Amino acid sequence: MSAELDFIAALRALAGDPAARGLRDDCAVLPFGGQTLVLTHDTIVAGVHFLPDMDPADIAWRLVATNISDLAAKGAAPVGVLLAYQLNGAEARFLEGLRAALAEYGAPLLGGDTVGMPDGAAQTLGLTAIGRATHTPVPGRDGAALGDILYITGPVGGAMIGLEALRGGDNGAASAAYRRPQAQLAAGIALAPHVGAMMDVSDGVLLDAARMATASRVTIAIDSAAVPIAAPEPRRAEALRWGDDYHLLFTAAPDVVLPVHAHAIGRVIAAGKAPILLDGAPLSLGDDLGFAHG
Amino acid sequence: MSAELDFIAALRALAGDPAARGLRDDCAVLPFGGQTLVLTHDTIVAGVHFLPDMDPADIAWRLVATNISDLAAKGAAPVGVLLAYQLNGAEARFLEGLRAALAEYGAPLLGGDTVGMPDGAAQTLGLTAIGRATHTPVPGRDGAALGDILYITGPVGGAMIGLEALRGGDNGAASAAYRRPQAQLAAGIALAPHVGAMMDVSDGVLLDAARMATASRVTIAIDSAAVPIAAPEPRRAEALRWGDDYHLLFTAAPDVVLPVHAHAIGRVIAAGKAPILLDGAPLSLGDDLGFAHG
């Protein structure tokens, strides 16, 4: 991780434009013409971000859904995507999943690049998602205010259970939460005018909440029993630390009537010594909070 | 190549949005907020698109310059870039080149993704360049009209000579044309209001002219002796087939007074049996026209 963190710190020096949001947010956000452009790019690598023997249709779905999820966290509507694809001979199934995911989110393919892959290389795939903000100011991770309630739009732990099912040979409903995550696009658009901070939960609710707290210079107190989980109760602690579920984590003032159903799981308090209080116990970014992958 | 061509054909079915330009242009071009957004993404792979032992500063420069060159071909001004970087331990030099290239083209880093690389993998790097059209309609490859003159903004073959020098151990001026290609951004912006078709020469002037002719449904007659080359005269035929030079290839009506210096190298004639006539000899895309890499 150290090389990555050092590199990102150096990149921040090149990212002084306010649109870059210090490389600390899910997306770049910039005025363009009379509207606001929202841009994100995720790269996934076989063996790092996905199982090399997964159905390529599921890999394509995840590539699209996770990027669209970043747009959802900004309340942005998709304009389209650019695909960076590396040929590995499994194009037919990849196209199936790509077609399904682009149709699901109404995001046309606008361009990209297709390249070869040397023997023995790990397939590396990228997607740039382009969106249009539906509300300004565009929510960031840094908007959590004292007294806000912390909410999540759905359960965590489903992808953990789904991955286990996939590893056990399931390719149906039991593994769907991992294979076919759902970007909360409609919820993000509905919520954007009402939230303080908002982000998608990609790396685990505790880790992502800690990032939100750090960006907002507050502490967030989380009631672990209030977090909805899609896993057996004995695995609650794991579910809170597992990623890939892509629900939206956001704060709103207590008097806000939310336009979509969400679960209150904590509250924003004055910055203490740690970004998170979990059932009263301080937890910091160095602690075991979630899944920080490259 | 067949897998790549089949895949791209399938992608075109997903790219029905006019902004995608049928995936046949250098960039996606779309109205946004009363202006016109120009987007491109290129991916480069160690051992496929660059020498694995090149100075990472030069790799970064090439990654930026080649994407900015696509914006230049649209007459677009850079708004910023998203970087997809795969950690390989050579970050310090990569950052040097990245900083220099972004400064050269006035393109701030807006975001992206940094990922790990499994052992033995080939480093795969991507860049999304975002631009703002300075003139509409935005030039495409398909605008070459009967009677137009074909021009190029500078010589070809320089990158060929530069690569040979680099392979021979040079890291200075003799290899600079390959290591540090120059995107013709100012020329592209100046030319956009005046051209029929425009594109950058990335894969060789003959191959790229053939693509322009095909997109425009015309034939382009090229006078090989008129093409400026940055290589010894005996290597003229090679220089016409070598890529990586990134000058702009464009057409304009004979009465147009060009705002920048360019070399007239051919003319647009009615579509014949081949897209190119080279000194009167028909040449098709299947012939040895240039460098078609993945």
XYZ file of C-alpha atoms in Angstrom:
588
model
C 0.000 0.000 0.000
C 2.815 2.390 0.730
C 3.892 2.746 -2.893
C 0.299 3.435 -3.839
C -0.199 6.025 -1.116
C 3.092 7.748 -1.967
C 2.128 7.831 -5.639
C -1.325 9.205 -4.930
C 0.167 11.876 -2.687
C 2.427 12.893 -5.576
C -0.490 12.878 -8.001
C -2.353 15.286 -5.723
C 0.338 17.844 -6.419
C -0.652 17.605 -10.105
C -4.340 17.760 -9.313
C -4.671 21.308 -8.066
C -7.698 22.040 -10.208
C -10.781 22.267 -7.958
C -12.544 19.836 -10.314
C -10.179 17.123 -9.101
C -11.482 17.510 -5.529
C -7.976 16.707 -4.324
C -8.366 13.159 -5.722
C -10.251 12.472 -2.504
C -13.737 12.023 -3.923
C -15.414 9.399 -6.075
C -15.466 11.594 -9.164
C -14.115 14.720 -10.757
C -16.767 17.431 -10.843
C -16.442 20.376 -13.199
C -18.548 23.104 -14.692
C -18.810 22.621 -18.446
C -20.903 24.960 -20.497
C -23.903 25.750 -18.336
C -24.012 22.362 -16.663
C -21.838 20.224 -14.403
C -19.837 17.300 -15.706
C -19.103 14.338 -13.440
C -16.282 11.989 -14.464
C -14.845 8.815 -13.018
C -12.501 6.061 -14.174
C -11.985 2.692 -12.512
C -9.500 0.050 -13.562
C -9.858 -3.615 -12.611
C -7.185 -6.289 -12.895
C -7.647 -10.065 -13.097
C -6.508 -11.636 -9.872
C -6.596 -8.317 -8.023
C -10.156 -7.015 -8.455
C -11.923 -10.007 -9.919
C -11.550 -13.776 -10.042
C -9.798 -14.641 -13.313
C -12.206 -17.531 -13.927
C -15.390 -15.519 -13.387
C -17.898 -15.391 -16.214
C -16.703 -12.439 -18.342
C -20.325 -11.292 -18.527
C -20.207 -10.737 -14.775
C -16.839 -8.991 -15.039
C -18.350 -6.592 -17.576
C -21.393 -5.991 -15.403
C -19.237 -5.229 -12.367
C -17.005 -2.893 -14.372
C -20.016 -0.879 -15.502
C -22.005 -1.022 -12.265
C -19.126 0.054 -10.041
C -18.386 3.085 -12.193
C -22.052 4.019 -12.479
C -22.194 3.685 -8.701
C -19.646 6.481 -8.456
C -21.945 8.645 -10.573
C -24.856 7.657 -8.325
C -22.936 8.917 -5.315
C -22.838 12.338 -6.991
C -26.495 12.317 -7.982
C -25.370 12.299 -11.605
C -27.246 10.851 -14.569
C -25.076 8.786 -16.936
C -24.195 10.360 -20.278
C -22.121 7.444 -21.509
C -18.973 5.405 -21.020
C -15.585 4.839 -22.625
C -14.326 1.244 -22.437
C -10.670 0.199 -22.186
C -10.656 -3.470 -23.129
C -7.811 -5.964 -23.320
C -8.450 -8.893 -25.655
C -8.225 -12.317 -24.023
C -10.428 -14.452 -26.263
C -13.506 -14.272 -24.010
C -15.073 -11.348 -25.847
C -18.465 -12.949 -26.561
C -19.470 -13.329 -22.916
C -17.967 -9.976 -22.001
C -20.149 -8.335 -24.630
C -23.242 -10.024 -23.157
C -22.640 -8.503 -19.747
C -21.602 -5.154 -21.166
C -24.771 -4.911 -23.224
C -26.954 -5.811 -20.249
C -25.298 -3.361 -17.875
C -25.276 -0.443 -20.311
C -28.967 -1.053 -20.989
C -29.721 -1.287 -17.256
C -28.223 2.121 -16.570
C -29.090 3.841 -19.838
C -25.433 4.560 -20.544
C -24.410 4.398 -24.199
C -20.948 3.275 -25.224
C -19.246 6.383 -26.597
C -15.731 5.173 -27.300
C -12.611 3.770 -25.751
C -9.786 1.539 -26.816
C -9.209 -2.155 -27.502
C -5.702 -3.480 -27.061
C -3.842 -6.754 -27.140
C -2.448 -8.595 -24.160
C 0.989 -10.190 -24.004
C 1.150 -13.877 -23.053
C 0.899 -14.398 -19.339
C -0.366 -10.916 -18.601
C -3.246 -10.211 -16.240
C -6.241 -8.804 -18.084
C -6.654 -5.152 -17.167
C -9.951 -3.427 -17.928
C -10.983 0.172 -17.506
C -14.105 2.207 -17.803
C -14.597 5.941 -17.820
C -18.118 6.946 -16.869
C -19.368 10.379 -17.847
C -22.343 11.893 -16.070
C -24.356 15.047 -15.782
C -25.049 16.402 -12.309
C -28.777 16.630 -11.593
C -28.249 18.849 -8.567
C -25.640 21.403 -7.592
C -23.691 21.709 -5.439
C -22.707 18.124 -6.190
C -22.448 16.108 -2.951
C -18.981 15.106 -1.818
C -17.481 13.068 0.948
C -16.719 16.225 2.851
C -20.216 17.483 3.596
C -21.041 15.665 6.842
C -22.104 18.272 9.399
C -22.419 18.095 13.174
C -25.775 16.680 14.160
C -26.416 14.951 10.822
C -27.768 11.439 10.799
C -25.760 8.766 8.907
C -27.828 6.598 6.595
C -27.281 3.696 4.224
C -29.658 2.778 1.406
C -29.416 -0.997 1.882
C -27.626 -3.899 3.493
C -23.947 -4.787 3.524
C -22.427 -8.258 3.493
C -24.410 -9.487 0.495
C -21.399 -9.427 -1.790
C -19.380 -11.328 0.831
C -21.948 -14.113 0.901
C -22.289 -13.965 -2.888
C -18.549 -14.333 -3.425
C -18.507 -17.373 -1.183
C -21.350 -18.889 -3.194
C -19.517 -18.113 -6.441
C -16.379 -19.782 -5.126
C -18.557 -22.730 -4.218
C -19.711 -23.028 -7.820
C -22.947 -21.050 -7.786
C -23.706 -18.918 -10.815
C -27.274 -18.069 -9.892
C -29.157 -16.127 -7.274
C -26.909 -17.076 -4.373
C -23.919 -15.332 -5.926
C -25.782 -12.537 -7.692
C -25.041 -9.896 -5.052
C -21.353 -10.304 -5.864
C -21.619 -10.954 -9.574
C -24.231 -8.334 -10.414
C -24.057 -5.430 -7.953
C -26.673 -2.742 -8.435
C -25.661 0.887 -8.709
C -28.139 2.996 -6.732
C -28.596 5.509 -9.502
C -32.212 6.511 -8.908
C -31.629 6.804 -5.157
C -28.535 8.944 -5.676
C -30.387 11.333 -7.952
C -33.330 11.555 -5.546
C -31.072 12.081 -2.540
C -28.574 14.589 -3.938
C -30.602 17.709 -3.007
C -31.074 16.496 0.564
C -27.734 15.114 1.720
C -24.716 16.535 3.511
C -22.057 14.029 2.440
C -22.659 11.090 0.112
C -20.502 8.246 -1.258
C -20.939 4.678 -2.385
C -19.854 1.833 -0.135
C -17.243 0.034 -2.184
C -14.698 -0.969 0.457
C -16.881 -1.605 3.513
C -19.211 0.604 5.489
C -16.761 1.234 8.340
C -13.814 2.080 6.107
C -15.886 4.261 3.826
C -17.561 6.018 6.755
C -14.095 6.684 8.184
C -13.095 8.280 4.882
C -16.229 10.417 4.960
C -15.499 11.465 8.535
C -11.894 12.332 7.681
C -12.895 14.350 4.624
C -15.558 16.168 6.669
C -13.280 16.690 9.724
C -15.814 15.122 12.054
C -16.258 11.844 13.885
C -19.070 9.514 12.918
C -20.651 7.379 15.625
C -22.061 4.145 14.213
C -24.474 1.799 15.953
C -23.396 -1.578 14.601
C -26.730 -3.241 15.401
C -28.556 -0.671 13.266
C -26.628 -1.495 10.091
C -28.751 -3.723 7.850
C -26.853 -6.830 6.811
C -27.462 -9.437 4.138
C -25.561 -12.136 5.992
C -26.147 -14.368 9.001
C -26.113 -12.453 12.285
C -22.923 -14.100 13.604
C -21.116 -12.575 10.648
C -22.218 -8.994 11.337
C -18.701 -7.814 12.204
C -17.382 -9.191 8.909
C -20.265 -7.727 6.935
C -19.426 -4.275 8.264
C -15.883 -4.676 6.914
C -16.620 -6.219 3.539
C -16.980 -4.187 0.371
C -18.512 -4.551 -3.068
C -22.092 -3.875 -2.005
C -22.425 -0.409 -3.566
C -25.212 0.983 -1.447
C -25.101 4.699 -0.792
C -23.813 6.026 2.501
C -24.921 9.569 3.249
C -25.683 12.093 5.936
C -28.678 14.371 6.263
C -29.917 16.780 8.897
C -32.348 15.197 11.366
C -35.325 17.204 10.081
C -34.865 16.138 6.445
C -37.646 13.953 5.064
C -35.839 11.505 2.799
C -37.265 10.842 -0.670
C -36.164 7.195 -0.589
C -36.050 4.562 2.121
C -32.778 4.408 4.003
C -31.528 3.038 7.296
C -30.270 5.374 10.018
C -27.066 3.804 11.315
C -25.252 6.588 13.128
C -24.728 10.272 13.677
C -22.131 12.940 13.081
C -20.382 14.277 16.169
C -17.495 16.634 16.826
C -14.114 15.357 15.656
C -12.565 13.158 18.318
C -9.333 11.241 18.277
C -10.678 8.715 15.756
C -12.884 9.166 12.682
C -15.247 6.386 13.770
C -16.867 5.455 17.062
C -18.300 1.967 16.658
C -20.709 1.344 19.514
C -18.645 3.868 21.426
C -15.221 2.397 20.623
C -12.818 4.577 18.601
C -11.608 3.112 15.296
C -9.015 4.691 13.019
C -7.996 4.159 9.410
C -5.066 2.009 10.490
C -7.412 -0.363 12.314
C -9.197 -3.281 10.710
C -12.006 -1.326 9.092
C -12.457 -2.868 5.696
C -10.969 -3.884 2.427
C -8.388 -1.513 1.015
C -7.377 -2.943 -2.322
C -5.147 -1.457 -4.965
C -6.360 -8.760 -35.602
C -9.500 -10.704 -36.378
C -10.594 -11.003 -32.746
C -10.071 -7.282 -32.329
C -12.021 -6.418 -35.476
C -14.871 -8.776 -34.531
C -15.010 -7.274 -31.062
C -15.014 -3.729 -32.351
C -17.787 -4.601 -34.781
C -19.835 -5.932 -31.854
C -19.079 -2.820 -29.820
C -20.426 -0.670 -32.633
C -23.829 -2.244 -32.054
C -23.673 -0.815 -28.512
C -22.475 2.562 -29.731
C -25.545 3.810 -31.556
C -25.417 7.212 -29.903
C -24.315 9.801 -32.484
C -21.715 11.033 -29.983
C -19.851 7.762 -30.492
C -19.377 8.532 -34.198
C -19.678 4.809 -34.862
C -16.387 4.262 -32.982
C -14.726 5.285 -36.232
C -13.287 8.603 -35.154
C -10.505 9.652 -32.809
C -12.882 10.911 -30.138
C -16.450 10.913 -28.912
C -18.070 14.278 -29.544
C -21.195 15.311 -27.668
C -23.204 18.404 -26.879
C -23.071 19.197 -23.158
C -24.311 22.278 -21.382
C -24.479 24.391 -24.521
C -20.934 23.487 -25.516
C -19.326 20.460 -27.114
C -17.452 17.882 -25.115
C -14.669 15.869 -26.782
C -13.561 12.644 -25.078
C -10.927 10.054 -25.838
C -9.289 7.159 -24.022
C -6.145 5.316 -25.052
C -4.637 2.320 -23.337
C -0.983 1.329 -23.716
C 0.564 -1.977 -22.736
C 4.216 -2.745 -21.982
C 5.659 -4.828 -24.775
C 2.796 -3.950 -27.123
C 2.740 -0.158 -27.297
C 5.978 0.775 -25.574
C 9.345 -0.771 -24.831
C 9.220 -2.171 -21.290
C 12.649 -0.764 -20.495
C 11.909 2.773 -21.694
C 12.345 5.592 -19.238
C 8.960 5.772 -17.462
C 9.086 9.555 -17.865
C 8.946 9.030 -21.623
C 6.138 6.495 -21.270
C 4.120 9.062 -19.326
C 4.847 11.754 -21.885
C 3.745 9.517 -24.731
C 0.583 8.506 -22.906
C -0.398 12.135 -22.442
C 0.769 13.434 -25.813
C -0.966 10.739 -27.848
C -4.291 11.374 -26.144
C -3.930 15.140 -26.414
C -3.140 14.569 -30.084
C -6.608 13.045 -30.472
C -8.074 16.234 -29.002
C -5.901 18.269 -31.369
C -7.406 16.399 -34.314
C -10.818 17.683 -33.190
C -9.650 21.248 -32.644
C -10.427 20.771 -28.958
C -8.778 22.516 -26.024
C -7.844 20.210 -23.136
C -9.989 20.410 -20.009
C -8.136 17.711 -18.107
C -7.228 14.050 -17.907
C -8.038 10.956 -15.859
C -5.089 8.599 -15.345
C -5.340 4.815 -15.018
C -2.028 3.763 -13.521
C -0.690 0.337 -12.621
C 2.000 0.364 -9.946
C 5.303 -1.200 -10.979
C 7.798 0.499 -8.695
C 8.929 3.076 -11.266
C 6.552 5.782 -10.099
C 9.107 8.541 -9.514
C 10.209 8.769 -13.156
C 6.669 8.310 -14.416
C 5.590 11.301 -12.340
C 8.392 13.402 -13.854
C 7.131 12.784 -17.367
C 3.503 13.124 -16.395
C 4.135 16.496 -14.765
C 6.052 17.755 -17.787
C 3.449 16.634 -20.314
C 0.464 17.954 -18.392
C 2.212 21.293 -18.038
C 3.116 21.328 -21.735
C -0.504 20.915 -22.784
C -2.193 22.798 -19.958
C -4.195 19.730 -18.963
C -4.796 19.308 -15.230
C -5.032 15.872 -13.670
C -8.668 15.510 -12.617
C -8.819 11.935 -11.349
C -8.414 8.318 -12.307
C -7.400 5.142 -10.595
C -4.229 3.522 -9.274
C -4.142 -0.252 -9.119
C -1.740 -3.037 -8.298
C -0.147 -5.368 -10.794
C 0.185 -9.134 -10.309
C 3.669 -10.629 -10.655
C 4.634 -11.156 -14.257
C 1.896 -8.954 -15.645
C 2.496 -6.402 -18.392
C 2.003 -2.861 -17.139
C -1.155 -1.440 -18.662
C -1.724 2.298 -18.545
C -4.689 4.353 -19.646
C -5.554 7.978 -20.024
C -8.871 9.641 -20.649
C -8.508 13.113 -22.139
C -11.384 15.546 -21.859
C -11.588 18.511 -24.192
C -13.812 21.373 -25.186
C -14.428 21.910 -28.893
C -13.291 25.327 -30.036
C -15.208 25.083 -33.310
C -18.379 23.301 -34.378
C -19.086 21.256 -36.304
C -16.163 19.306 -34.896
C -14.003 17.890 -37.709
C -14.119 14.157 -38.293
C -12.419 11.661 -40.510
C -15.423 11.671 -42.810
C -15.321 15.222 -44.113
C -12.970 14.893 -47.093
C -14.748 16.309 -50.149
C -14.026 15.969 -53.847
C -11.467 18.478 -54.965
C -10.020 19.034 -51.483
C -6.261 19.172 -51.046
C -4.692 16.739 -48.556
C -2.221 18.326 -46.152
C 0.044 17.257 -43.327
C 1.400 19.631 -40.676
C 4.870 18.098 -40.511
C 7.161 15.239 -41.444
C 6.740 11.517 -40.929
C 9.444 8.979 -40.164
C 10.936 10.911 -37.284
C 9.590 8.481 -34.698
C 10.975 5.571 -36.744
C 14.466 7.059 -36.646
C 13.996 8.024 -33.004
C 13.019 4.504 -31.999
C 16.107 3.131 -33.714
C 18.246 5.609 -31.821
C 16.538 4.678 -28.547
C 17.163 1.005 -29.216
C 20.782 1.946 -29.892
C 21.047 3.503 -26.452
C 20.294 7.156 -27.159
C 18.227 9.034 -24.605
C 18.760 12.479 -26.053
C 17.883 14.465 -29.132
C 18.328 11.598 -31.591
C 15.497 9.606 -30.005
C 13.318 12.527 -28.915
C 10.905 12.252 -31.839
C 9.942 8.822 -30.561
C 10.226 9.460 -26.832
C 8.570 12.868 -26.720
C 6.079 13.241 -29.566
C 4.411 16.624 -29.827
C 0.651 16.908 -30.021
C -0.260 19.581 -32.573
C -2.744 21.260 -30.297
C -2.379 24.849 -31.448
C -2.431 23.807 -35.099
C -5.553 21.707 -34.590
C -7.405 24.560 -32.942
C -6.330 26.978 -35.663
C -7.248 24.581 -38.453
C -10.607 23.276 -37.188
C -12.726 26.020 -38.818
C -11.023 25.515 -42.185
C -10.754 21.762 -42.729
C -12.905 19.122 -44.363
C -11.594 16.013 -42.634
C -8.906 15.996 -39.952
C -7.141 13.287 -37.918
C -3.793 12.711 -36.296
C -1.255 10.424 -37.935
C -0.694 7.727 -35.342
C -0.319 4.616 -37.486
C 1.350 5.964 -40.643
C 0.313 8.538 -43.187
C -0.787 5.995 -45.809
C -2.845 3.863 -43.425
C -4.428 6.870 -41.753
C -5.165 8.530 -45.097
C -6.817 5.284 -46.219
C -9.015 5.406 -43.105
C -9.924 9.005 -43.877
C -10.750 8.086 -47.476
C -12.896 5.144 -46.381
C -14.787 7.219 -43.807
C -15.331 9.958 -46.387
C -16.241 7.522 -49.220
C -13.657 8.997 -51.532
C -10.248 8.083 -52.865
C -7.217 10.102 -51.858
C -4.379 10.463 -54.357
C -1.032 10.958 -52.628
C 2.178 12.173 -54.213
C 4.805 10.283 -52.242
C 7.571 12.727 -53.126
C 5.565 15.594 -51.648
C 5.317 14.046 -48.181
C 7.864 15.662 -45.863
C 10.004 13.052 -44.142
C 12.340 13.209 -41.165
C 14.423 10.264 -42.354
C 17.057 9.625 -45.029
C 15.611 9.691 -48.535
C 16.213 5.960 -49.207
C 13.827 5.239 -46.347
C 10.943 7.323 -47.731
C 8.742 4.272 -48.371
C 9.209 3.123 -44.774
C 8.607 6.598 -43.382
C 5.239 6.703 -45.153
C 4.280 3.497 -43.370
C 5.580 4.230 -39.902
C 3.434 5.706 -37.150
C 3.918 7.574 -33.890
C 4.634 10.951 -35.452
C 1.340 12.647 -34.499
C 1.229 15.351 -37.091
C -2.205 16.348 -38.317
C -3.516 15.051 -41.621
C -6.354 17.108 -43.043
C -8.132 18.213 -46.148
C -9.211 21.678 -47.167
C -10.734 23.202 -50.272
C -8.138 24.563 -52.715
C -9.148 28.186 -52.095
C -8.720 27.999 -48.322
C -5.899 30.109 -46.927
C -4.488 27.990 -44.119
C -3.753 29.668 -40.768
C -0.722 27.432 -40.150
C 2.004 26.060 -42.350
C 1.224 22.655 -43.828
C 2.457 20.524 -46.711
C 0.140 19.678 -49.615
C 0.664 15.976 -50.278
C -2.340 14.889 -52.285
C -5.900 15.503 -53.356
C -9.343 14.042 -52.902
C -10.848 12.349 -55.952
C -13.944 10.296 -56.645
C -14.040 6.925 -54.930
C -12.251 4.352 -57.029
C -11.558 0.726 -56.315
C -9.030 1.562 -53.583
C -9.023 4.268 -50.904
C -5.503 5.390 -51.788
C -3.706 6.079 -55.030
C -0.011 6.347 -54.261
C 1.725 7.938 -57.231
C -1.137 6.522 -59.273
C -1.026 2.968 -57.872
C -4.111 1.783 -55.973
C -3.522 0.709 -52.354
C -6.142 -0.828 -50.087
C -6.406 -1.369 -46.338
C -5.290 -4.973 -46.741
C -2.067 -3.854 -48.397
C 1.090 -2.880 -46.591
C 0.042 0.626 -45.608
C 1.257 1.082 -42.087
C 1.362 -0.110 -38.559
C -1.917 -1.546 -37.275
C -1.282 -2.440 -33.666
C -3.711 -3.691 -31.037
